[in-house]
Amino acid sequence: MLVLRLLNVVAPAYFLCISLVTFVLQIFLFIPSMFRDPSTIPLFSPALLHGALFLFLSANALGNYVLVIQSSPEDLGKDLNLGKGGEVVDWLDGSRSPGSALPSTHFCRLCARVTQRHDHHCFFTGNCIGSRNMRNFIMFCLYTSLACLDSLVAGMAYISATLSMSFVDPLAFLTLLPHSISQFFSGALLSSEMFVILMLYLWLGIGLACAGFCCHQMLLILRGQTRYQVRKGMVVRARPWRENLQEVFGKRWLLGLLIPVLNVESDYRRQKEK
């Protein structure tokens, strides 16, 4: 438990550090390298368009990241009658569910609260993912993967121009790291160039992980399930996939694709207000 709590603090700091390094490399290294003579660059040059695209992806990724943290799943344990004694312990462990508790609720020991439609605990946000922040979490994964892909392409263009390399051969990227390590220790490669090459593989790993996680999460949403329900083998009521999507993304789903907006309110909150 101590290791998990430590990871819950280190992982968000690691993500923010990677985001800052990516922003600095893109704005102050990759994009300026695309300019040859700024006085002759037209208004809609590829470099300016690439910079605008990167800022759009970064703003959506960081915006949804902040909303995931701010839109914490509400603590249902404060409003539910969980009983006393062993009944509370059994329910928190997930071995039983009292009649007063809503379905799909789960107690997270890291957050120390009960959340509705608990999916999982995300260490990179230090928060549980539930009904209130699921849409923002999916948008965060989507735009993070796109921002990493954009940085990967810009970094490869920078390395190709700096080291006079060609990535036409698919194996060129796979052999880039071992070849660069040997050149770095022999003194033929600068530290800054080696750092950019290491970041290429980091962006590739983070981008693929976020894209795979986003696709897997979307599949669960279409089926009307959460990761916690799948892990516990819970049976869910079959519903049309359109209703499952609307429950998570709401009616303003198109707006959520363009700018970071708050997630739809949970069913429990709507029932509570009625």
Short mmCIF file of C-alpha atoms in Angstrom, two decimals:
data_model
loop_
_atom_site.label_atom_id
_atom_site.label_comp_id
_atom_site.label_asym_id
_atom_site.label_seq_id
_atom_site.Cartn_x
_atom_site.Cartn_y
_atom_site.Cartn_z
CA MET A 1 0.00 0.00 0.00
CA LEU A 2 2.87 2.37 0.74
CA VAL A 3 4.31 1.75 -2.75
CA LEU A 4 0.94 2.48 -4.34
CA ARG A 5 0.56 5.73 -2.41
CA LEU A 6 4.06 6.75 -3.45
CA LEU A 7 3.25 5.92 -7.08
CA ASN A 8 0.08 7.98 -6.74
CA VAL A 9 2.28 11.03 -6.06
CA VAL A 10 5.21 10.32 -8.40
CA ALA A 11 3.18 9.40 -11.52
CA PRO A 12 1.39 12.79 -11.91
CA ALA A 13 4.68 14.63 -11.40
CA TYR A 14 6.30 12.40 -14.03
CA PHE A 15 3.51 13.12 -16.53
CA LEU A 16 3.70 16.88 -15.98
CA CYS A 17 7.48 16.76 -16.40
CA ILE A 18 7.17 14.89 -19.70
CA SER A 19 4.53 17.37 -20.86
CA LEU A 20 6.78 20.33 -20.05
CA VAL A 21 9.78 18.78 -21.83
CA THR A 22 7.63 18.01 -24.89
CA PHE A 23 6.30 21.56 -25.01
CA VAL A 24 9.79 23.07 -24.76
CA LEU A 25 11.19 20.79 -27.47
CA GLN A 26 8.33 21.49 -29.83
CA ILE A 27 8.18 25.27 -29.39
CA PHE A 28 11.89 26.08 -29.04
CA LEU A 29 13.56 23.33 -31.10
CA PHE A 30 11.38 21.47 -33.58
CA ILE A 31 9.17 24.29 -34.87
CA PRO A 32 11.99 26.88 -35.21
CA SER A 33 14.02 24.32 -37.15
CA MET A 34 11.30 24.27 -39.80
CA PHE A 35 11.83 27.99 -40.51
CA ARG A 36 14.56 28.82 -42.99
CA ASP A 37 13.96 32.53 -43.54
CA PRO A 38 11.13 33.90 -41.36
CA SER A 39 10.77 37.00 -43.56
CA THR A 40 9.75 34.90 -46.54
CA ILE A 41 7.47 32.49 -44.73
CA PRO A 42 3.82 32.86 -45.77
CA LEU A 43 1.06 33.17 -43.20
CA PHE A 44 -0.12 29.58 -43.54
CA SER A 45 3.29 27.93 -43.61
CA PRO A 46 3.66 24.25 -42.58
CA ALA A 47 5.62 25.30 -39.49
CA LEU A 48 2.89 27.66 -38.28
CA LEU A 49 0.18 25.12 -38.98
CA HIS A 50 2.15 22.46 -37.14
CA GLY A 51 2.58 24.79 -34.17
CA ALA A 52 -1.13 25.57 -34.08
CA LEU A 53 -1.98 21.86 -34.26
CA PHE A 54 0.41 21.02 -31.44
CA LEU A 55 -1.00 23.79 -29.23
CA PHE A 56 -4.54 22.57 -29.94
CA LEU A 57 -3.66 18.97 -29.00
CA SER A 58 -1.71 20.03 -25.92
CA ALA A 59 -4.44 22.37 -24.68
CA ASN A 60 -7.07 19.62 -24.97
CA ALA A 61 -4.85 17.01 -23.33
CA LEU A 62 -3.90 19.22 -20.38
CA GLY A 63 -7.38 20.71 -20.12
CA ASN A 64 -9.03 17.31 -19.84
CA TYR A 65 -6.27 16.22 -17.46
CA VAL A 66 -7.18 19.07 -15.11
CA LEU A 67 -10.89 18.28 -15.42
CA VAL A 68 -10.26 14.63 -14.55
CA ILE A 69 -8.60 15.77 -11.34
CA GLN A 70 -11.18 18.45 -10.50
CA SER A 71 -14.22 16.31 -11.37
CA SER A 72 -13.52 13.78 -8.67
CA PRO A 73 -16.13 11.04 -8.26
CA GLU A 74 -18.39 12.04 -5.40
CA ASP A 75 -18.06 10.13 -2.15
CA LEU A 76 -21.28 8.13 -1.96
CA GLY A 77 -20.27 6.76 1.42
CA LYS A 78 -21.34 10.04 3.01
CA ASP A 79 -24.91 9.67 1.76
CA LEU A 80 -25.43 5.91 1.76
CA ASN A 81 -26.46 3.87 4.77
CA LEU A 82 -23.64 1.37 4.81
CA GLY A 83 -24.50 -0.21 8.14
CA LYS A 84 -22.17 -0.82 11.05
CA GLY A 85 -19.52 -3.25 12.08
CA GLY A 86 -18.60 -6.11 9.78
CA GLU A 87 -21.19 -5.12 7.17
CA VAL A 88 -19.19 -2.01 6.30
CA VAL A 89 -15.95 -3.94 6.01
CA ASP A 90 -17.54 -6.60 3.82
CA TRP A 91 -19.09 -4.00 1.54
CA LEU A 92 -15.87 -2.01 1.22
CA ASP A 93 -14.03 -5.18 0.29
CA GLY A 94 -16.58 -5.80 -2.48
CA SER A 95 -17.73 -9.14 -1.07
CA ARG A 96 -21.29 -7.93 -0.52
CA SER A 97 -23.50 -4.98 -1.39
CA PRO A 98 -26.13 -3.72 1.06
CA GLY A 99 -29.57 -2.92 -0.26
CA SER A 100 -29.08 0.79 0.36
CA ALA A 101 -26.03 0.95 -1.90
CA LEU A 102 -26.30 1.73 -5.58
CA PRO A 103 -25.01 -0.81 -8.10
CA SER A 104 -21.53 -0.47 -9.56
CA THR A 105 -20.22 1.31 -6.46
CA HIS A 106 -16.76 0.55 -5.14
CA PHE A 107 -14.53 1.70 -2.29
CA CYS A 108 -11.03 2.81 -3.32
CA ARG A 109 -8.50 2.48 -0.52
CA LEU A 110 -6.15 5.01 -2.12
CA CYS A 111 -8.84 7.70 -2.36
CA ALA A 112 -10.66 6.47 0.77
CA ARG A 113 -14.11 7.04 -0.74
CA VAL A 114 -16.97 5.23 -2.40
CA THR A 115 -17.62 6.14 -6.04
CA GLN A 116 -20.39 5.35 -8.48
CA ARG A 117 -19.57 3.32 -11.60
CA HIS A 118 -15.99 2.93 -10.47
CA ASP A 119 -13.78 1.95 -13.40
CA HIS A 120 -10.24 2.05 -12.03
CA HIS A 121 -7.79 4.22 -10.11
CA CYS A 122 -5.55 6.21 -12.45
CA PHE A 123 -2.12 6.81 -10.94
CA PHE A 124 -1.17 9.42 -13.57
CA THR A 125 -4.01 11.63 -12.38
CA GLY A 126 -3.94 10.47 -8.76
CA ASN A 127 -7.71 10.07 -8.91
CA CYS A 128 -10.41 7.47 -9.38
CA ILE A 129 -12.18 7.27 -12.74
CA GLY A 130 -15.95 7.07 -12.41
CA SER A 131 -19.17 8.39 -13.86
CA ARG A 132 -18.28 12.07 -13.40
CA ASN A 133 -14.89 12.12 -15.13
CA MET A 134 -14.97 9.19 -17.55
CA ARG A 135 -15.49 11.34 -20.65
CA ASN A 136 -12.67 13.71 -19.68
CA PHE A 137 -10.40 10.74 -19.04
CA ILE A 138 -11.08 9.29 -22.50
CA MET A 139 -10.49 12.67 -24.12
CA PHE A 140 -7.28 13.01 -22.11
CA CYS A 141 -6.03 9.64 -23.42
CA LEU A 142 -7.07 10.48 -26.98
CA TYR A 143 -5.37 13.87 -27.17
CA THR A 144 -2.30 12.64 -25.30
CA SER A 145 -1.80 9.91 -27.90
CA LEU A 146 -2.28 12.43 -30.73
CA ALA A 147 0.12 14.92 -29.13
CA CYS A 148 2.73 12.17 -28.74
CA LEU A 149 2.28 11.15 -32.38
CA ASP A 150 2.65 14.79 -33.47
CA SER A 151 5.82 15.16 -31.37
CA LEU A 152 7.16 11.89 -32.74
CA VAL A 153 6.76 13.05 -36.34
CA ALA A 154 8.30 16.45 -35.60
CA GLY A 155 11.18 14.84 -33.71
CA MET A 156 11.91 12.43 -36.55
CA ALA A 157 11.93 15.35 -39.00
CA TYR A 158 14.37 17.21 -36.75
CA ILE A 159 16.68 14.20 -36.38
CA SER A 160 16.49 13.51 -40.09
CA ALA A 161 17.59 17.08 -40.88
CA THR A 162 20.21 17.31 -38.12
CA LEU A 163 21.89 13.93 -38.63
CA SER A 164 21.14 13.68 -42.38
CA MET A 165 19.21 10.43 -41.82
CA SER A 166 16.39 8.93 -43.84
CA PHE A 167 13.43 7.10 -42.30
CA VAL A 168 12.16 5.72 -45.59
CA ASP A 169 13.28 2.28 -44.51
CA PRO A 170 10.93 0.99 -41.75
CA LEU A 171 13.88 -0.61 -39.98
CA ALA A 172 15.66 2.74 -39.70
CA PHE A 173 13.65 3.71 -36.63
CA LEU A 174 14.23 0.35 -34.95
CA THR A 175 17.99 0.55 -35.43
CA LEU A 176 18.17 4.25 -34.52
CA LEU A 177 18.53 3.75 -30.77
CA PRO A 178 21.37 1.17 -30.69
CA HIS A 179 23.20 3.03 -33.44
CA SER A 180 22.80 6.34 -31.58
CA ILE A 181 24.03 4.86 -28.30
CA SER A 182 27.23 3.65 -29.92
CA GLN A 183 27.75 7.05 -31.55
CA PHE A 184 27.05 8.87 -28.27
CA PHE A 185 29.68 6.96 -26.30
CA SER A 186 32.16 7.38 -29.14
CA GLY A 187 31.65 11.16 -29.02
CA ALA A 188 30.10 11.48 -32.47
CA LEU A 189 26.67 12.43 -31.14
CA LEU A 190 25.76 15.41 -28.96
CA SER A 191 23.89 15.06 -25.67
CA SER A 192 20.98 17.15 -26.94
CA GLU A 193 20.57 14.97 -30.01
CA MET A 194 20.74 11.81 -27.91
CA PHE A 195 18.10 13.24 -25.58
CA VAL A 196 15.76 13.92 -28.50
CA ILE A 197 16.24 10.35 -29.77
CA LEU A 198 15.34 8.95 -26.34
CA MET A 199 12.26 11.17 -26.28
CA LEU A 200 11.19 9.72 -29.65
CA TYR A 201 10.87 6.27 -28.14
CA LEU A 202 9.20 7.66 -25.03
CA TRP A 203 6.58 9.44 -27.15
CA LEU A 204 6.04 6.26 -29.13
CA GLY A 205 5.48 4.21 -25.98
CA ILE A 206 3.16 6.73 -24.32
CA GLY A 207 1.22 7.32 -27.54
CA LEU A 208 0.62 3.61 -28.19
CA ALA A 209 -0.30 2.98 -24.54
CA CYS A 210 -2.82 5.85 -24.46
CA ALA A 211 -4.30 4.86 -27.83
CA GLY A 212 -4.70 1.23 -26.76
CA PHE A 213 -6.18 2.27 -23.42
CA CYS A 214 -8.63 4.62 -25.16
CA CYS A 215 -9.80 1.91 -27.60
CA HIS A 216 -10.23 -0.62 -24.79
CA GLN A 217 -12.19 1.89 -22.72
CA MET A 218 -14.46 2.73 -25.65
CA LEU A 219 -15.19 -0.98 -26.16
CA LEU A 220 -16.23 -1.30 -22.52
CA ILE A 221 -18.45 1.77 -22.81
CA LEU A 222 -20.21 0.37 -25.88
CA ARG A 223 -20.91 -2.78 -23.88
CA GLY A 224 -22.11 -0.76 -20.89
CA GLN A 225 -19.40 -2.11 -18.59
CA THR A 226 -16.61 -0.78 -16.45
CA ARG A 227 -13.21 -2.30 -15.88
CA TYR A 228 -14.10 -3.03 -12.28
CA GLN A 229 -17.23 -4.93 -13.35
CA VAL A 230 -15.24 -7.00 -15.83
CA ARG A 231 -12.58 -7.77 -13.23
CA LYS A 232 -15.20 -8.85 -10.68
CA GLY A 233 -17.28 -10.78 -13.22
CA MET A 234 -20.41 -8.67 -12.63
CA VAL A 235 -23.36 -9.10 -14.98
CA VAL A 236 -24.75 -5.84 -16.39
CA ARG A 237 -28.11 -5.14 -17.95
CA ALA A 238 -27.94 -5.17 -21.74
CA ARG A 239 -28.75 -1.79 -23.30
CA PRO A 240 -28.39 -0.29 -26.78
CA TRP A 241 -24.91 1.00 -27.45
CA ARG A 242 -26.27 4.45 -28.22
CA GLU A 243 -27.62 4.78 -24.68
CA ASN A 244 -24.29 3.65 -23.26
CA LEU A 245 -22.44 6.27 -25.28
CA GLN A 246 -24.88 9.02 -24.34
CA GLU A 247 -24.56 8.15 -20.66
CA VAL A 248 -20.82 8.82 -20.79
CA PHE A 249 -20.45 11.52 -23.45
CA GLY A 250 -23.83 13.25 -23.11
CA LYS A 251 -25.59 15.24 -25.79
CA ARG A 252 -22.72 17.74 -26.13
CA TRP A 253 -20.25 15.10 -27.30
CA LEU A 254 -19.16 17.16 -30.32
CA LEU A 255 -18.27 20.11 -28.10
CA GLY A 256 -16.22 17.79 -25.91
CA LEU A 257 -14.16 16.75 -28.92
CA LEU A 258 -13.12 20.34 -29.64
CA ILE A 259 -12.62 21.92 -26.22
CA PRO A 260 -12.30 20.54 -22.68
CA VAL A 261 -15.72 20.66 -21.00
CA LEU A 262 -17.04 19.15 -17.81
CA ASN A 263 -18.37 15.64 -17.92
CA VAL A 264 -22.04 14.77 -17.67
CA GLU A 265 -23.39 14.45 -14.15
CA SER A 266 -23.83 11.00 -12.69
CA ASP A 267 -27.22 9.27 -12.54
CA TYR A 268 -26.92 9.24 -8.78
CA ARG A 269 -26.58 13.01 -8.68
CA ARG A 270 -29.59 13.53 -10.95
CA GLN A 271 -31.69 11.15 -8.84
CA LYS A 272 -30.51 12.94 -5.73
CA GLU A 273 -31.54 16.35 -7.05
CA LYS A 274 -34.99 15.05 -8.04
#
